[in-house]
Amino acid sequence: MPTRSTEVVIAAHNLKKVYGDFVAVDSIDFKVRKGESFGLLGPNGAGKSTTMRMMSATMERSEGELMILGLDPKQDSPQIRAHLGVVPQQDNLDGELTVAENLYIYGRYFGLSRAYLKPKVEELLDFAQLQEKRNEKVEALSGGMKRRLTIARGLINQPEILMLDEPTTGLDPQARHILWDRLFRLKEEGVTLILTTHYMDEAEQLCDRIIVMDNGRIMAEGSPAALIAEYSSKEVLELRFGSNKNAESAKKLAGYGDRLEILPDRILIYCTDAELVLEKINHDGMKPLTSLVRRSSLEDVFLRLTGRTLVD
Amino acid sequence: MSSINRQVSRWTVLRAVEHRLLIQKKWFASILMFGIGNPTIYLLSIGLGIGSLVDSNTTGVDGVKYLTFLAPALLASAAIQSAMTETMFPVMAGFIWAKTFFGIRSTPISGKQMANGVWISAILQVTFTTGIYWIILWLFGAMDHKGSWLSLFTACLGGLAVGAVLLWIASVIDHDDGFLAIINRFVLMPMFLFSGTFYPLAVLPLYVRWLGWISPLWHSTELGRWVSYGHSVSGRLIVIHFLYLFLWIALGLKLAQARFEKRLAK
């Protein structure tokens, strides 16, 4: 895998986006380095997609500074877009064209020649595993196939930065794993990846560095391991005593780990050695209905930082 | 990382035209059938039927046989119909139905160039279908004067005037609530009926004649009759007809370009 460069490809300072009275992105600062896989995490409405659209030079910022590949999108948005690959949340492929034609015509918008595009389309059809569907209209494809085609389309101009807005939302597990494999290959080739996602396992799999956003602000920043170390514990013990008994049992569990979280259906004990804590609990005579020992995950960090309130 | 040329060309607009043409190629058989079938049916029923009735009872209309009088108006309305299809459908597909414009927006193309791309491909398509219409009219003997071929251009001018404004209107619509049907029934159909298509506008009473005066179809038809068979019209009115149609084009395009830019930056 190519070593990551220290060269900054995107730099945002006090970046802000306002719609009327609503502040979608609230004066955030971050940098993305060349070859890095950079993730934006956050609940719905956190400002991830708005940040992504400003980074993809398709939406103007309200305030602050933003430099992409050394250029300011306020002045040079077409020049910046020539270097980017963008995979939007919605596939927005052309349903009147075939799979291969979708790739071809998208490439033409970048001013790419027919001689370049002919082999490139073949290469991307292989990459997206869509050779057999090349002459079919897009409408005939499954959701996973459409997503792979949209990602392939984003690669037609050999982008220096590939931006993916929730690349696997709505896909079944098989399709997600195929996509992860494709994205990991790009990462290995040194393409700078920027992605937003709801899926913590996706972020852990693909991202070198993450920012967690909520209400338009950055709540935390770091590698998945560093975020877990800072905002969670090494392990988590999940205990179920029965829905009516969780709160009562929790009182007896105080002091067993670093931190305790009581959920409607279970109790989470954040600790360094979950097996040891479970042993102690059993030894002290408490009998949970079920117990689960697991490694602490990014999801624990995410929920701690952004809360467990449902956001529509 | 790569050696591909990333220079942003000022001709990116042509890529949008290429995109439209690639789609139109798939519809070529339908376009051709409609282009031939529509005027043929019209001419067989209204042109020849009503024409023979009018010509057998009078000395024609406006000093020429009825079909010759009718032909520039039919040609102009065909151009308007084609312009409507070629501006409204791609814009509705791009912004609402398939949202393809939002995908294309991630390439170096600007909103203004995207609007211009739809517009330029509409010019090509309108010229093509109106050209077929003209040939059918000629085969039916409706284009039997020396200057008749010039009515192709005045018809296209009328079509593109309406097309430019529809390009803007389609870019403003946020939801498709049967908007195309509304435009068809409440704008295009009255325009067709009250623009001096089947009879001279002067026949209508003054309180409805204004509908013709504001209609691009009437201006285009008047110009078409003037170039085709020398319909009597003052020099001042000729200038007004041209200016009016160019005004619609300039205004429609300007508004559409601004709207495309704004909508795609959301």
Short mmCIF file of N, CA, C and O in Angstrom, two decimals, chain A residues 10 29-33 35-41 51-52 55 162 164 187 192-196 206-211 218 221-222:
data_model
loop_
_atom_site.label_atom_id
_atom_site.label_comp_id
_atom_site.label_asym_id
_atom_site.label_seq_id
_atom_site.Cartn_x
_atom_site.Cartn_y
_atom_site.Cartn_z
N ILE A 10 -7.29 18.81 1.02
CA ILE A 10 -8.45 19.64 1.36
C ILE A 10 -8.20 20.29 2.73
O ILE A 10 -7.80 19.60 3.68
N ASP A 29 -13.34 23.09 11.19
CA ASP A 29 -11.97 23.07 10.68
C ASP A 29 -11.54 21.61 10.50
O ASP A 29 -11.76 20.81 11.40
N PHE A 30 -10.97 21.32 9.39
CA PHE A 30 -10.38 19.98 9.21
C PHE A 30 -9.45 19.99 8.01
O PHE A 30 -9.48 20.93 7.19
N LYS A 31 -8.63 18.97 7.94
CA LYS A 31 -7.73 18.81 6.79
C LYS A 31 -7.78 17.36 6.33
O LYS A 31 -7.93 16.46 7.15
N VAL A 32 -7.63 17.17 5.05
CA VAL A 32 -7.55 15.81 4.50
C VAL A 32 -6.22 15.71 3.76
O VAL A 32 -5.89 16.59 2.95
N ARG A 33 -5.47 14.64 4.07
CA ARG A 33 -4.17 14.47 3.41
C ARG A 33 -4.28 13.53 2.22
O ARG A 33 -5.17 12.67 2.17
N GLY A 35 -4.02 10.57 -0.19
CA GLY A 35 -3.96 9.12 0.01
C GLY A 35 -4.70 8.64 1.24
O GLY A 35 -4.75 7.43 1.51
N GLU A 36 -5.26 9.57 1.98
CA GLU A 36 -5.94 9.21 3.22
C GLU A 36 -7.37 8.76 2.95
O GLU A 36 -7.99 9.19 1.98
N SER A 37 -7.89 7.91 3.85
CA SER A 37 -9.32 7.58 3.81
C SER A 37 -9.96 8.33 4.96
O SER A 37 -9.70 8.03 6.12
N PHE A 38 -10.78 9.27 4.63
CA PHE A 38 -11.29 10.21 5.62
C PHE A 38 -12.81 10.05 5.73
O PHE A 38 -13.51 10.10 4.72
N GLY A 39 -13.30 9.84 6.93
CA GLY A 39 -14.74 9.60 7.10
C GLY A 39 -15.44 10.72 7.83
O GLY A 39 -14.87 11.32 8.74
N LEU A 40 -16.67 10.99 7.41
CA LEU A 40 -17.53 11.91 8.15
C LEU A 40 -18.69 11.11 8.72
O LEU A 40 -19.46 10.53 7.97
N LEU A 41 -18.76 11.08 10.04
CA LEU A 41 -19.82 10.33 10.71
C LEU A 41 -20.76 11.28 11.41
O LEU A 41 -20.34 12.34 11.86
N THR A 51 -21.41 19.29 4.08
CA THR A 51 -19.94 19.44 4.05
C THR A 51 -19.38 18.77 2.80
O THR A 51 -18.53 19.32 2.11
N MET A 52 -19.92 17.60 2.51
CA MET A 52 -19.46 16.85 1.33
C MET A 52 -19.72 17.64 0.05
O MET A 52 -18.88 17.69 -0.84
N MET A 55 -17.27 20.33 -0.31
CA MET A 55 -15.96 19.77 -0.70
C MET A 55 -15.94 19.33 -2.15
O MET A 55 -14.90 19.28 -2.78
N LEU A 162 -11.77 10.73 -4.33
CA LEU A 162 -13.10 10.13 -4.56
C LEU A 162 -13.97 10.41 -3.34
O LEU A 162 -13.59 10.07 -2.21
N LEU A 164 -17.57 9.85 -1.48
CA LEU A 164 -18.72 8.94 -1.48
C LEU A 164 -19.69 9.31 -0.37
O LEU A 164 -19.31 9.29 0.81
N LYS A 187 -8.25 2.35 -2.21
CA LYS A 187 -7.41 2.85 -1.12
C LYS A 187 -5.98 2.34 -1.28
O LYS A 187 -5.02 3.09 -1.14
N THR A 192 -7.32 9.14 -2.69
CA THR A 192 -7.83 9.75 -1.46
C THR A 192 -9.34 9.51 -1.41
O THR A 192 -10.05 9.86 -2.36
N LEU A 193 -9.79 8.89 -0.33
CA LEU A 193 -11.22 8.58 -0.21
C LEU A 193 -11.83 9.45 0.88
O LEU A 193 -11.26 9.58 1.97
N ILE A 194 -12.97 10.03 0.58
CA ILE A 194 -13.71 10.76 1.61
C ILE A 194 -15.12 10.19 1.61
O ILE A 194 -15.75 10.14 0.55
N LEU A 195 -15.57 9.71 2.76
CA LEU A 195 -16.92 9.13 2.75
C LEU A 195 -17.72 9.52 3.97
O LEU A 195 -17.18 9.74 5.05
N THR A 196 -19.01 9.64 3.74
CA THR A 196 -19.93 9.80 4.87
C THR A 196 -20.64 8.45 5.02
O THR A 196 -20.86 7.75 4.03
N LEU A 206 -12.90 1.09 6.54
CA LEU A 206 -12.35 1.86 5.43
C LEU A 206 -11.57 3.11 5.82
O LEU A 206 -10.74 3.58 5.05
N CYS A 207 -11.86 3.69 6.98
CA CYS A 207 -11.31 5.03 7.26
C CYS A 207 -10.04 5.00 8.10
O CYS A 207 -9.96 4.29 9.10
N ASP A 208 -9.09 5.81 7.67
CA ASP A 208 -7.88 6.02 8.48
C ASP A 208 -8.19 7.03 9.58
O ASP A 208 -7.67 6.94 10.67
N ARG A 209 -8.99 8.00 9.22
CA ARG A 209 -9.28 9.08 10.16
C ARG A 209 -10.75 9.47 10.00
O ARG A 209 -11.30 9.41 8.89
N ILE A 210 -11.33 9.90 11.11
CA ILE A 210 -12.78 10.17 11.13
C ILE A 210 -13.04 11.48 11.85
O ILE A 210 -12.36 11.81 12.81
N ILE A 211 -14.06 12.21 11.35
CA ILE A 211 -14.61 13.27 12.20
C ILE A 211 -16.06 12.89 12.50
O ILE A 211 -16.78 12.43 11.63
N ILE A 218 -18.08 19.69 14.72
CA ILE A 218 -17.25 18.50 14.87
C ILE A 218 -17.17 18.16 16.36
O ILE A 218 -16.74 18.98 17.16
N GLU A 221 -12.41 13.97 16.57
CA GLU A 221 -11.63 13.70 15.36
C GLU A 221 -10.49 12.76 15.70
O GLU A 221 -9.87 12.89 16.76
N GLY A 222 -10.21 11.81 14.85
CA GLY A 222 -9.09 10.89 15.10
C GLY A 222 -9.25 9.60 14.33
O GLY A 222 -10.22 9.42 13.60
#
